[in-house]
Amino acid sequence: MPRSDSGRRLLRSCVRAHRRPVLLASLLFCGHQAGEALVPVLVGVVIDEAVTTGDPVALITWLAVLGLDFLVLSTSYRLGARQAWAGDVRSDQRLRMMLTRRVLDPAGGAEAGRLPGSLATIATSDTKRIGVVNYALPHLVAAFAALIVAAVSLLVISVPLGLLILLGTPPLLYLVERAGRPIERRAEPSQEHAARASGVAADLVAGIRVLKGIGAERAAAHRYAAINQDALTATLTVTNAHAWYQGTILTANGLFLALIAYVGGRLAADGALTVGGLVSAVGLAQFLVGPLQAIGWANGMFAQGRASATRVADVLATGPAVTSGSRPAPERVRGALRIAHLSHGPLSGLTLDVAAGELVGVVCPDAAAATALLDCLGREVDPPAGTVAVDGVPLTEYPPAVARRLVLVAPHAGQLFAGTVESNVRSAAPDRDPAPALAAARADEVGAQTAVTEQGSSLSGGQRQRVALARALAADPPVLVLHDPTTALDPVTEAQVATALRMLRRDRTTVVVTSNPTLLDVTDRVLVVRDGRIVADGKHAELLDRADYREVVLA
Amino acid sequence: MRERELLPVAPPARIRAVVAELVRPRKWVALAAFAALLGAIGANLVAAPLLGWIVDLVVEDRPASAITAPALLLAGIALVEGALAVVGIALMGRLGETLLAQLRRRFVESVLALPLRRIEAAGAGDLTSRVGTDVQVLGEAVREAVPAFVRAALMIALTGVGLAALDWRFLVAALCAVPVQALTARWYLRRSPQLYAAERIVGGAQQQQLLDTFGGLRTVRAFGLADEHTEQVRLRTEDVVRVAMQVVRLQTRFFARLNAAEFIGVAAVLTTGFLLVGDDLGSGVTVGAASAAALYFINLFNPINELLFLLDSLQSARASLARLIGVVDLPPEAEPQRPAEPADGRVLARGLGHAYRPGQDVLADVDLDVAPGSTVALVGASGAGKTTLAALVAGVHTPTRGEVRIGGATLAELGPAKTRETVALISQEVHVFAGSLADDLRLARPDATDEELRAALATAGALEWADALPDGLDTVVGAGGHSLTVVQAQQLALARLVLADRPVVILDEATADAGSAGARELESAARAVTEGRTAIVVAHRLSQAAAADTVVVLDGGRVVEQGPHEQLLASGGRYAQLWAAWSGVREG
């Protein structure tokens, strides 16, 4: 199936899901447009029937009709806009939730090849552009309705003048559009150039500590002045192009109006058209520009919506990263971990056993191999060969969410979420007292009630790492896998954490992937992975006798 | 957390003064723009009486050929209007963009000149929102709202003149709509700022939540937090929908009220026409003039709606302007009349003590003597005062007690500029500047040759990967460019340090978050960079301490041990215990 088809289908389903507000808004906007179209017509009627004749009854009658028209156009716009808007934001919301559910699916896969930022953009900007289709569609329907009303009115007033206006306006708008397009296209690169000025300013301010640290303020100010000047020069070409475009539109409209006035005036002078008819026709000619522009605008929105729908459909359609077993969670878990003949990336036939309750260090000088091992343990990937089993049962036999409750892999860059230190730690185990875990990771010093902003940015690197470790400890899984959990800690705290870790995880299986000697020192056993397999197995203190080991952990 | 001390916001008088100061050198451009726009709109308004003339010709039963003259005039004014509009819009844009660029430059200069402690006191968010949101809001206003507002206002004013020219009573009739419009504008402006602010806040919260959730996807999966996060996202989107519906309700009510004003006005103008055309007072108002008046007023619907709707954007642009000028007006740091010259790279601290809040010492009685070219490692738990000590030596904070001397001169004698020329500091923050890698490095030394850049990268252990980048040193890095790993970004920071070439360097947390392997790589790079300079290193791995000439162990803001690595090991104190845990060599 071609990709654009899936986008189109998604777009249609979004309109269908909110057809009630879209339909209501279309009807109401039609009423509004008809009302707007009638304003110049009714003004013409007042002039013909009342101002020219001096008949007060006609004046009052037709002003009342005009008032009624305003009431209709105003009310229908008000109600229609609310419906259209509701169709828009509700559709936006529905898609965003669909995307969130897909991305958060335990089987994963949606994030493959996409940065978190671009996923977030798809879930905000793209869904918004799809939502706008529900807002633009009623406008489009109404614009067509208005075109018809205006066309009929014009033809009733005068067939030749009506034809002139109806046939002349679209080519005019097309010509103006064509005249504008090369100008806009030429302006695009300079617009990017101009946007750089604000972008660079924000970037310099974001890095101000770095600039101050090396005394580069003056260099930065000079550089900014130059970029800012470039941006100004680029912007001015855009400004000039824009001015030309605006001037062209005004002139084209004015010339067309002159033509209408000339033809209409001659017709009126020949008696083929009333004075009021002439006034109405001129008013309708001006009015027509609105619906025609609305049609162009709605088309643009649809094109954008289609492109966005393709991107959203792509994410929704990505396959899972790992297969899902169906075995229910075991009732009792001893926590014996066995990796057999595991091959994935740099790992080639890795085999290792960790007894239930053992604390094992894994030294893996090749960072890629460490990542591959952790991905397999955390069920982030299906390895091409080999198994990871707990108590003899391969993890692939369980649903991924169950497997992760048996083996918890705490990522090295474990992210904290908005809330408090305690809410982050508690999220792992809502029913358990977080105090021992907080204390063991020395995260109690950060303060349990300390606020944590998004991505933990309110805390220092060391604080973040301690809270993330406390969360992993609080989860208290049968098998806990930690990856370099103390890199941002000072040596004093690190030593305290290592001892506490040993205490808290006694009788529970724990694997620490690290080359940090303080952590390795508290383990029961250390395994060294080289060239994708185990090359050494022994106590840290004994392994220190080997020069290659010393080089890795102490250098 | 310390109290926030936000950066100032300029008062209205100061805004006017700064804007006037910026416009003054360009007052002729401003006047020319104004005149051209006025002329363009004036030409546009001549169309209605010309149409009225045609109507009158028809009413008077003149031959069809009489229409030619007014129709040609209509075509002529279309050309004049277009030409004047091009000039007016271009000049107005030039003026606005130039003022904006000047303001942007002055703002960035002021921010760069702010002392770090002032930025820290205000919180990073304050500056970020000023440079991001405020500059953007102001830019949009200058590009869109201000020109549209000026044109709408001119249009309305000139139409008023046009109406009065037809007959002054038409103007009076049109003004019947003004009370309703004024009340509507007041009603709207009382509600819109809060609502639009709320819209931005819930939109931002939703975006943040998605970034938070998607950015921590692995963590969400590992800990089984999907349901909790889905619910969080749902709550945020509910907020967005709720506020969006409030916004549309406000806007539709606003336009409904303006519709009412439109009807009042058009009915009044038509009634006036009716009375004047039919009267016996000899007002001389023709059907054509009445038609022209009605057309004038119908053409005002859009400019009036636009003008009133834009008041809100102008209000927020004004608030942004106040926040930008508030920073522009901050005085630069005071420099001593004749800054002292440091004799060498010796760092001396005597009786150093510091408290961020009175009575709460984070550092006390610290004495430090670092010989030129030697390296000191600071060891201690978090909160022991390492970072504060580093910041005091770098002159970021002024110590509450005691003094810091560099090359014999106190920091006050050196002054802020000289201090930064002498001491370089790599803090916990890592930032890669958007642009080419070479541009990033040249921030540290603008006149550096390519060879010097490569040498600096080599010293920092970064040349290999830098050469492997798609375009070598010309590769665009940072936001929007090639993304560097944490280790690479920190090596880049070290390479900048080489280029900055200061006699004294302070490294704080330069190896955090890099993983064990990365930390080792950075350590050796840091050793190479500090070669031949006085260095104070906040040690995160004891291997850093072991390589230093002197180790200073801090606890609770005080120095508890101080001496060379071997000596401290022999003394069997705190440091020796730490080392034992680190190196796996147990005592006894």
Coordinates of N, CA and C in Angstrom, one line a residue, chain A residues 47-48 157-162 164 259-282, chain B residues 50-68 70 287-288 291:
Chain A
I47 N -31.3 51.5 -0.9 CA -31.1 52.7 -1.7 C -32.1 52.8 -2.8
D48 N -32.4 51.6 -3.5 CA -33.4 51.6 -4.5 C -34.8 51.9 -4.0
I157 N -29.3 40.2 -10.9 CA -29.1 41.7 -11.1 C -28.9 42.0 -12.5
S158 N -27.9 41.3 -13.1 CA -27.6 41.6 -14.6 C -26.8 40.4 -15.1
V159 N -27.2 39.8 -16.1 CA -26.5 38.6 -16.7 C -25.1 39.0 -17.2
P160 N -25.0 40.1 -18.1 CA -23.7 40.4 -18.6 C -22.7 40.8 -17.5
L161 N -23.2 41.7 -16.6 CA -22.2 42.1 -15.5 C -21.9 40.9 -14.6
G162 N -22.9 40.1 -14.3 CA -22.7 38.9 -13.5 C -21.6 38.0 -14.1
L164 N -19.3 38.8 -16.2 CA -18.0 39.5 -16.2 C -17.3 39.3 -14.8
L259 N -13.1 48.3 -14.1 CA -13.7 47.6 -15.2 C -15.2 47.4 -14.9
I260 N -15.4 46.8 -13.7 CA -16.8 46.5 -13.3 C -17.7 47.8 -13.3
A261 N -17.1 48.9 -12.8 CA -17.8 50.1 -12.7 C -18.1 50.7 -14.1
Y262 N -17.1 50.5 -15.0 CA -17.3 51.0 -16.3 C -18.5 50.2 -17.0
V263 N -18.4 48.9 -17.0 CA -19.4 48.0 -17.7 C -20.7 48.2 -17.0
G264 N -20.7 48.1 -15.6 CA -22.0 48.3 -14.9 C -22.6 49.7 -15.1
G265 N -21.8 50.7 -15.1 CA -22.3 52.1 -15.3 C -22.9 52.2 -16.7
R266 N -22.3 51.7 -17.7 CA -22.8 51.8 -19.0 C -24.2 51.0 -19.1
L267 N -24.2 49.8 -18.5 CA -25.5 49.0 -18.5 C -26.6 49.8 -17.8
A268 N -26.2 50.5 -16.6 CA -27.2 51.2 -15.9 C -27.7 52.4 -16.7
A269 N -26.7 53.1 -17.4 CA -27.0 54.2 -18.2 C -28.0 53.9 -19.3
D270 N -27.8 52.6 -19.8 CA -28.7 52.2 -20.9 C -30.0 51.6 -20.4
G271 N -30.1 51.6 -19.0 CA -31.4 51.2 -18.4 C -31.5 49.7 -18.2
A272 N -30.4 49.0 -18.5 CA -30.4 47.5 -18.3 C -30.2 47.1 -16.8
L273 N -29.9 48.1 -16.0 CA -29.5 47.8 -14.6 C -30.0 49.0 -13.7
T274 N -30.5 48.7 -12.5 CA -30.9 49.8 -11.6 C -29.7 50.3 -10.9
V275 N -29.9 51.5 -10.3 CA -28.8 52.1 -9.5 C -28.4 51.2 -8.4
G276 N -29.5 50.7 -7.6 CA -29.2 49.8 -6.5 C -28.5 48.5 -7.0
G277 N -28.9 48.1 -8.2 CA -28.3 46.9 -8.7 C -26.8 47.1 -8.9
L278 N -26.4 48.3 -9.4 CA -25.0 48.6 -9.6 C -24.3 48.6 -8.3
V279 N -24.9 49.2 -7.3 CA -24.2 49.3 -6.0 C -24.0 47.9 -5.4
S280 N -25.1 47.1 -5.6 CA -25.0 45.7 -5.1 C -23.9 44.9 -5.8
A281 N -23.9 45.1 -7.2 CA -22.9 44.3 -8.0 C -21.5 44.7 -7.5
V282 N -21.2 46.0 -7.3 CA -19.9 46.4 -6.9 C -19.5 45.8 -5.5
Chain B
L50 N -16.1 58.2 -6.6 CA -16.1 58.0 -8.1 C -17.2 57.1 -8.5
L51 N -17.4 56.0 -7.7 CA -18.6 55.2 -7.9 C -19.9 55.9 -7.7
G52 N -19.9 56.8 -6.7 CA -21.1 57.6 -6.4 C -21.3 58.6 -7.6
W53 N -20.2 59.1 -8.2 CA -20.4 59.9 -9.4 C -21.1 59.1 -10.5
I54 N -20.6 57.9 -10.7 CA -21.2 57.1 -11.7 C -22.7 56.9 -11.5
V55 N -23.0 56.6 -10.2 CA -24.5 56.5 -9.8 C -25.2 57.7 -10.1
D56 N -24.6 58.9 -9.8 CA -25.3 60.1 -10.1 C -25.5 60.3 -11.6
L57 N -24.5 60.0 -12.4 CA -24.6 60.1 -13.8 C -25.8 59.2 -14.3
V58 N -25.9 58.1 -13.7 CA -27.0 57.2 -14.1 C -28.4 57.8 -13.7
V59 N -28.4 58.3 -12.5 CA -29.7 58.9 -12.0 C -30.1 60.1 -12.8
E60 N -29.0 60.8 -13.3 CA -29.3 62.0 -14.1 C -29.6 61.7 -15.6
D61 N -29.6 60.3 -15.9 CA -29.9 59.9 -17.2 C -29.0 60.4 -18.3
R62 N -27.7 60.5 -17.9 CA -26.7 60.9 -18.9 C -26.3 59.7 -19.8
P63 N -25.8 60.0 -20.9 CA -25.5 58.9 -21.9 C -24.4 58.0 -21.3
A64 N -24.4 56.8 -21.9 CA -23.4 55.8 -21.4 C -22.0 56.2 -21.5
S65 N -21.7 57.1 -22.5 CA -20.3 57.5 -22.8 C -19.8 58.3 -21.6
A66 N -20.7 59.0 -20.9 CA -20.2 59.8 -19.7 C -19.5 59.0 -18.7
I67 N -19.8 57.6 -18.7 CA -19.2 56.8 -17.6 C -17.7 56.7 -17.8
T68 N -17.2 56.9 -19.0 CA -15.8 56.6 -19.3 C -14.8 57.4 -18.4
P70 N -15.1 58.8 -15.2 CA -14.9 58.3 -13.8 C -14.3 56.9 -13.8
V287 N -28.4 60.8 -4.4 CA -28.4 59.3 -4.1 C -27.0 58.8 -4.3
G288 N -26.2 59.3 -5.2 CA -24.9 58.9 -5.4 C -24.0 59.0 -4.1
S291 N -25.1 56.5 -1.6 CA -24.5 55.2 -1.9 C -23.1 55.1 -1.5

